[in-house]
Coordinates of C-alpha atoms in Angstrom, one line a residue:
M1 CA 0.0 0.0 0.0
L2 CA 1.4 3.4 -0.9
A3 CA 0.8 6.7 0.8
K4 CA 0.8 9.6 -1.5
A5 CA 2.5 12.8 -0.4
V6 CA 1.0 16.1 -0.9
P7 CA 1.9 17.2 -4.4
R8 CA 4.9 19.6 -4.6
P9 CA 6.4 21.5 -7.5
C10 CA 9.2 19.6 -9.2
S11 CA 11.3 22.7 -9.4
G12 CA 11.4 26.2 -8.0
A13 CA 11.8 27.5 -4.5
G14 CA 10.7 26.0 -1.2
R15 CA 8.9 27.8 1.5
H16 CA 12.1 29.4 2.7
G17 CA 13.6 30.2 -0.7
A18 CA 15.6 27.0 -1.0
P19 CA 15.1 24.7 -3.9
A20 CA 12.2 22.4 -3.3
A21 CA 13.1 18.7 -3.1
R22 CA 11.2 16.2 -5.1
L23 CA 9.7 13.3 -3.3
R24 CA 10.9 10.2 -5.1
S25 CA 9.0 7.5 -3.2
V26 CA 7.0 6.8 -0.2
G27 CA 6.2 3.2 0.6
V28 CA 4.7 1.1 3.3
A29 CA 5.7 -2.5 3.8
G30 CA 4.3 -5.0 6.2
G31 CA 4.5 -8.7 6.8
P32 CA 5.9 -11.5 8.9
R33 CA 9.5 -10.4 8.4
R34 CA 9.0 -7.5 10.8
G35 CA 6.6 -9.2 13.2
G36 CA 3.2 -8.1 14.2
A37 CA 0.8 -6.1 12.0
G38 CA 2.9 -3.0 11.9
G39 CA 4.5 -1.6 8.8
R40 CA 7.5 0.4 7.7
L41 CA 7.8 3.6 5.9
V42 CA 10.4 4.7 3.4
A43 CA 10.8 8.2 2.0
A44 CA 13.6 9.5 -0.2
D45 CA 14.1 12.8 -2.0
A46 CA 15.7 12.6 -5.4
G47 CA 19.5 12.9 -5.0
E48 CA 19.3 12.9 -1.2
R49 CA 19.5 10.2 1.5
M50 CA 16.7 10.6 4.0
P51 CA 17.2 10.0 7.7
V52 CA 15.5 7.1 9.4
V53 CA 12.4 8.3 11.3
A54 CA 10.3 6.3 13.7
V55 CA 6.5 6.7 13.4
A56 CA 4.2 5.9 16.3
A57 CA 1.5 3.3 15.9
G58 CA -1.8 4.6 14.6
K59 CA -2.6 7.4 12.3
Q60 CA 0.3 9.9 12.2
P61 CA 0.8 12.7 9.7
F62 CA 3.7 12.2 7.4
N63 CA 4.4 15.0 4.9
G64 CA 0.7 16.0 5.0
A65 CA -0.6 12.4 4.7
A66 CA -2.2 10.4 7.5
M67 CA -0.6 6.9 7.7
A68 CA -2.7 4.2 9.3
G69 CA -1.2 1.1 11.0
I70 CA 2.4 2.2 10.9
D71 CA 4.6 1.0 13.7
K72 CA 8.2 2.0 13.1
L73 CA 10.9 1.9 10.5
V74 CA 13.3 -1.1 10.7
T75 CA 16.4 -0.8 8.5
S76 CA 19.2 -3.2 8.2
T77 CA 22.9 -3.4 7.5
V78 CA 24.0 -6.2 5.2
G79 CA 27.6 -6.4 4.3
K80 CA 28.6 -2.9 3.2
S81 CA 25.0 -1.8 2.6
T82 CA 23.5 0.3 5.3
N83 CA 20.0 1.6 6.0
I84 CA 18.4 -0.8 3.7
L85 CA 14.8 -2.0 3.9
W86 CA 13.3 -5.3 2.8
H87 CA 10.0 -4.9 1.0
D88 CA 7.6 -7.9 0.9
C89 CA 5.5 -8.1 -2.3
P90 CA 1.9 -9.2 -2.5
I91 CA 2.6 -11.9 -5.0
A92 CA 4.5 -14.7 -3.4
Q93 CA 6.5 -17.7 -4.8
F94 CA 3.5 -20.0 -4.4
E95 CA 1.3 -17.8 -6.7
R96 CA 4.1 -17.7 -9.3
Q97 CA 4.6 -21.4 -9.2
K98 CA 0.9 -22.0 -9.5
L99 CA 0.8 -19.8 -12.6
L100 CA 3.7 -21.8 -14.2
N101 CA 2.6 -25.3 -13.0
Q102 CA 6.0 -26.0 -11.6
K103 CA 8.1 -25.5 -8.5
G104 CA 11.0 -23.1 -8.6
C105 CA 14.4 -24.8 -8.0
V106 CA 18.1 -24.6 -8.9
V107 CA 19.7 -27.5 -10.8
W108 CA 23.4 -26.9 -10.1
I109 CA 25.6 -28.8 -12.6
T110 CA 29.2 -29.1 -11.5
G111 CA 32.3 -30.9 -12.9
L112 CA 35.6 -30.4 -14.6
S113 CA 36.1 -28.3 -17.7
G114 CA 35.1 -30.4 -20.7
S115 CA 32.8 -32.7 -18.6
G116 CA 29.7 -31.7 -20.6
K117 CA 28.1 -29.3 -18.2
S118 CA 26.9 -26.8 -20.8
T119 CA 25.8 -29.6 -23.1
L120 CA 23.7 -31.1 -20.3
A121 CA 22.3 -27.7 -19.4
C122 CA 21.1 -27.1 -22.9
A123 CA 19.7 -30.6 -23.3
L124 CA 17.8 -30.4 -20.0
S125 CA 16.4 -27.0 -20.9
R126 CA 15.3 -28.2 -24.3
E127 CA 13.6 -31.3 -22.8
L128 CA 11.8 -29.3 -20.1
H129 CA 10.7 -26.6 -22.6
S130 CA 9.2 -29.3 -24.8
R131 CA 7.2 -30.4 -21.8
G132 CA 5.9 -26.9 -21.2
H133 CA 8.2 -25.9 -18.4
L134 CA 10.0 -22.6 -18.0
T135 CA 13.7 -22.7 -17.4
Y136 CA 16.7 -20.4 -17.6
I137 CA 20.4 -21.3 -17.9
L138 CA 23.1 -19.6 -16.0
D139 CA 26.3 -20.6 -17.8
G140 CA 29.6 -19.8 -16.2
D141 CA 31.3 -18.4 -19.4
N142 CA 28.2 -16.6 -20.5
L143 CA 27.9 -14.7 -17.2
R144 CA 31.5 -13.6 -17.5
H145 CA 30.5 -11.7 -20.6
G146 CA 28.4 -9.4 -18.5
L147 CA 27.5 -9.8 -14.8
N148 CA 30.9 -11.1 -13.8
R149 CA 33.0 -9.5 -16.5
D150 CA 34.9 -7.6 -13.7
L151 CA 36.2 -10.9 -12.2
C152 CA 39.3 -12.8 -13.0
F153 CA 40.2 -16.4 -12.2
E154 CA 42.1 -15.8 -9.0
A155 CA 40.8 -17.5 -5.9
K156 CA 39.0 -14.5 -4.4
D157 CA 37.3 -13.6 -7.7
R158 CA 36.3 -17.2 -8.4
A159 CA 34.6 -17.3 -5.0
E160 CA 32.8 -14.0 -5.8
N161 CA 31.8 -15.4 -9.2
I162 CA 30.1 -18.4 -7.5
R163 CA 28.4 -16.2 -4.9
R164 CA 26.9 -13.9 -7.5
V165 CA 25.6 -16.8 -9.5
G166 CA 24.1 -18.4 -6.4
E167 CA 22.2 -15.2 -5.6
V168 CA 20.9 -14.8 -9.1
A169 CA 19.9 -18.5 -9.2
K170 CA 18.0 -17.9 -5.9
L171 CA 16.0 -15.1 -7.5
F172 CA 15.1 -17.2 -10.5
A173 CA 13.9 -20.1 -8.2
D174 CA 11.9 -17.6 -6.2
A175 CA 10.3 -16.4 -9.5
G176 CA 9.1 -20.0 -10.0
L177 CA 11.6 -20.9 -12.7
I178 CA 13.7 -24.0 -13.0
C179 CA 17.1 -22.4 -13.0
I180 CA 20.0 -24.5 -14.5
A181 CA 23.4 -23.3 -13.3
S182 CA 26.3 -24.7 -15.2
L183 CA 29.7 -23.9 -13.6
I184 CA 32.9 -25.8 -12.7
S185 CA 32.4 -24.5 -9.1
P186 CA 35.4 -26.6 -7.9
Y187 CA 35.1 -26.1 -4.1
R188 CA 32.6 -27.8 -1.8
S189 CA 32.4 -24.8 0.5
E190 CA 31.2 -22.5 -2.2
R191 CA 28.6 -24.9 -3.5
S192 CA 27.5 -25.5 0.0
A193 CA 27.1 -21.7 0.5
C194 CA 24.8 -21.6 -2.6
R195 CA 22.8 -24.5 -1.3
K196 CA 22.2 -22.6 2.0
L197 CA 20.6 -19.7 0.1
L198 CA 17.6 -21.9 -0.8
H199 CA 15.4 -24.4 0.9
N200 CA 17.6 -27.5 0.9
S201 CA 15.2 -29.5 -1.2
T202 CA 15.1 -26.9 -4.0
F203 CA 18.9 -27.0 -4.6
I204 CA 19.6 -30.0 -6.8
E205 CA 23.3 -30.7 -7.2
V206 CA 24.3 -32.7 -10.3
F207 CA 27.8 -34.0 -10.5
L208 CA 29.2 -34.9 -13.9
N209 CA 31.7 -37.4 -12.8
V210 CA 34.0 -37.5 -15.8
P211 CA 37.6 -38.5 -15.4
L212 CA 40.3 -35.9 -16.0
E213 CA 41.8 -37.9 -18.9
V214 CA 38.4 -38.0 -20.7
C215 CA 37.9 -34.2 -20.2
E216 CA 41.5 -33.5 -21.3
A217 CA 41.1 -35.7 -24.4
R218 CA 38.0 -33.7 -25.4
D219 CA 39.5 -30.3 -24.6
P220 CA 36.8 -28.4 -26.5
K221 CA 38.2 -25.0 -25.8
G222 CA 41.9 -25.9 -25.9
L223 CA 42.3 -24.9 -22.3
Y224 CA 44.0 -28.1 -21.1
K225 CA 46.7 -27.7 -23.7
L226 CA 47.3 -24.1 -22.6
A227 CA 47.4 -25.2 -19.0
R228 CA 49.9 -28.0 -19.7
A229 CA 52.0 -25.5 -21.5
G230 CA 52.0 -23.2 -18.5
K231 CA 50.1 -20.5 -20.3
I232 CA 47.1 -20.7 -17.9
K233 CA 47.8 -20.8 -14.2
G234 CA 45.4 -22.1 -11.5
F235 CA 43.5 -24.3 -14.0
T236 CA 41.1 -26.8 -12.3
G237 CA 42.3 -30.3 -12.5
I238 CA 45.8 -29.4 -13.5
D239 CA 47.3 -27.1 -10.9
D240 CA 44.2 -26.3 -8.9
P241 CA 42.0 -28.9 -7.2
Y242 CA 38.5 -30.0 -7.9
E243 CA 36.6 -31.2 -4.9
P244 CA 33.9 -33.7 -5.9
P245 CA 30.5 -33.4 -4.1
S246 CA 30.0 -35.7 -1.1
D247 CA 26.2 -35.5 -0.9
C248 CA 24.8 -34.4 -4.2
E249 CA 21.4 -35.4 -5.4
I250 CA 22.4 -36.8 -8.8
V251 CA 25.7 -38.3 -10.1
I252 CA 26.1 -38.9 -13.8
Q253 CA 29.0 -41.2 -14.4
C254 CA 31.1 -41.2 -17.5
K255 CA 34.1 -43.4 -18.4
A256 CA 36.3 -43.5 -21.4
G257 CA 34.2 -45.0 -24.2
D258 CA 31.1 -45.2 -22.1
C259 CA 29.4 -41.8 -21.8
A260 CA 25.6 -41.3 -21.9
T261 CA 24.1 -39.1 -24.6
P262 CA 23.0 -35.6 -23.7
K263 CA 19.3 -36.7 -24.0
S264 CA 19.9 -39.6 -21.7
M265 CA 21.6 -37.4 -19.1
A266 CA 18.8 -34.9 -19.3
D267 CA 16.2 -37.6 -18.8
Q268 CA 17.9 -38.6 -15.6
V269 CA 17.5 -35.1 -14.2
V270 CA 14.0 -34.9 -15.4
S271 CA 13.1 -38.2 -13.7
Y272 CA 14.4 -36.7 -10.4
L273 CA 12.4 -33.5 -10.9
E274 CA 9.2 -35.6 -11.6
A275 CA 9.8 -37.9 -8.6
N276 CA 10.2 -34.9 -6.3
E277 CA 7.1 -33.1 -7.7
F278 CA 8.9 -30.1 -9.2
L279 CA 7.0 -30.7 -12.4
Q280 CA 3.2 -30.4 -12.5
D281 CA 0.8 -31.1 -15.3

């Protein structure tokens, strides 16, 4: 519910001769995150940070408007962000999922470079699309063309890369989509951190268990050759470790001369989604 401020001129002088500020937004938010039936009020003038002001319960004037049921402002500090406010929206995940006839989740595909993560992601997306389900792929390389273009492959940046993808995947799942994340994501601790962002049952870790020698023989991007020549440092599987999952939901095994087709691998994931009621008719 929004409270409208008394209209003010967008330009010109205020009542004391100073330029009048423009009210950018006034919002009231309520819900279980803040406890009780009270709400919170946010007001910000264009180009100006407004102070946090407590408003007593009941109808109190704010900028000429009476605000009913307002308790107090509750702002938070998260990381380096201060004075931020969480707004609950009237349409929740349940309503979005009902509209899409599916449950939002994250299918996190992990494995060595060349193991077939992107191939599986595309095959899975195609199969689900053909069945009438909405998906979106977050591919590691694709994301480094935009969202993560400021990150390199040093340990600190690789960790930040995974954290960002985890947060974006969480948003897609909350929107009701089946989000397919395809990244090497070599460390258990980082994958575990992404899992903790969601309800545990909605994070589905898929391990493409393909031996290093098979991945290196494929070498679709020529990266193993560069790593062996010392032209790429910190390459997973060569001079940087890969930590296999210890408790993932799906393991797809591949050995030399015995690898499943992309369609077969996708069907294995679809079967899991069906068995756990992520897909609805």
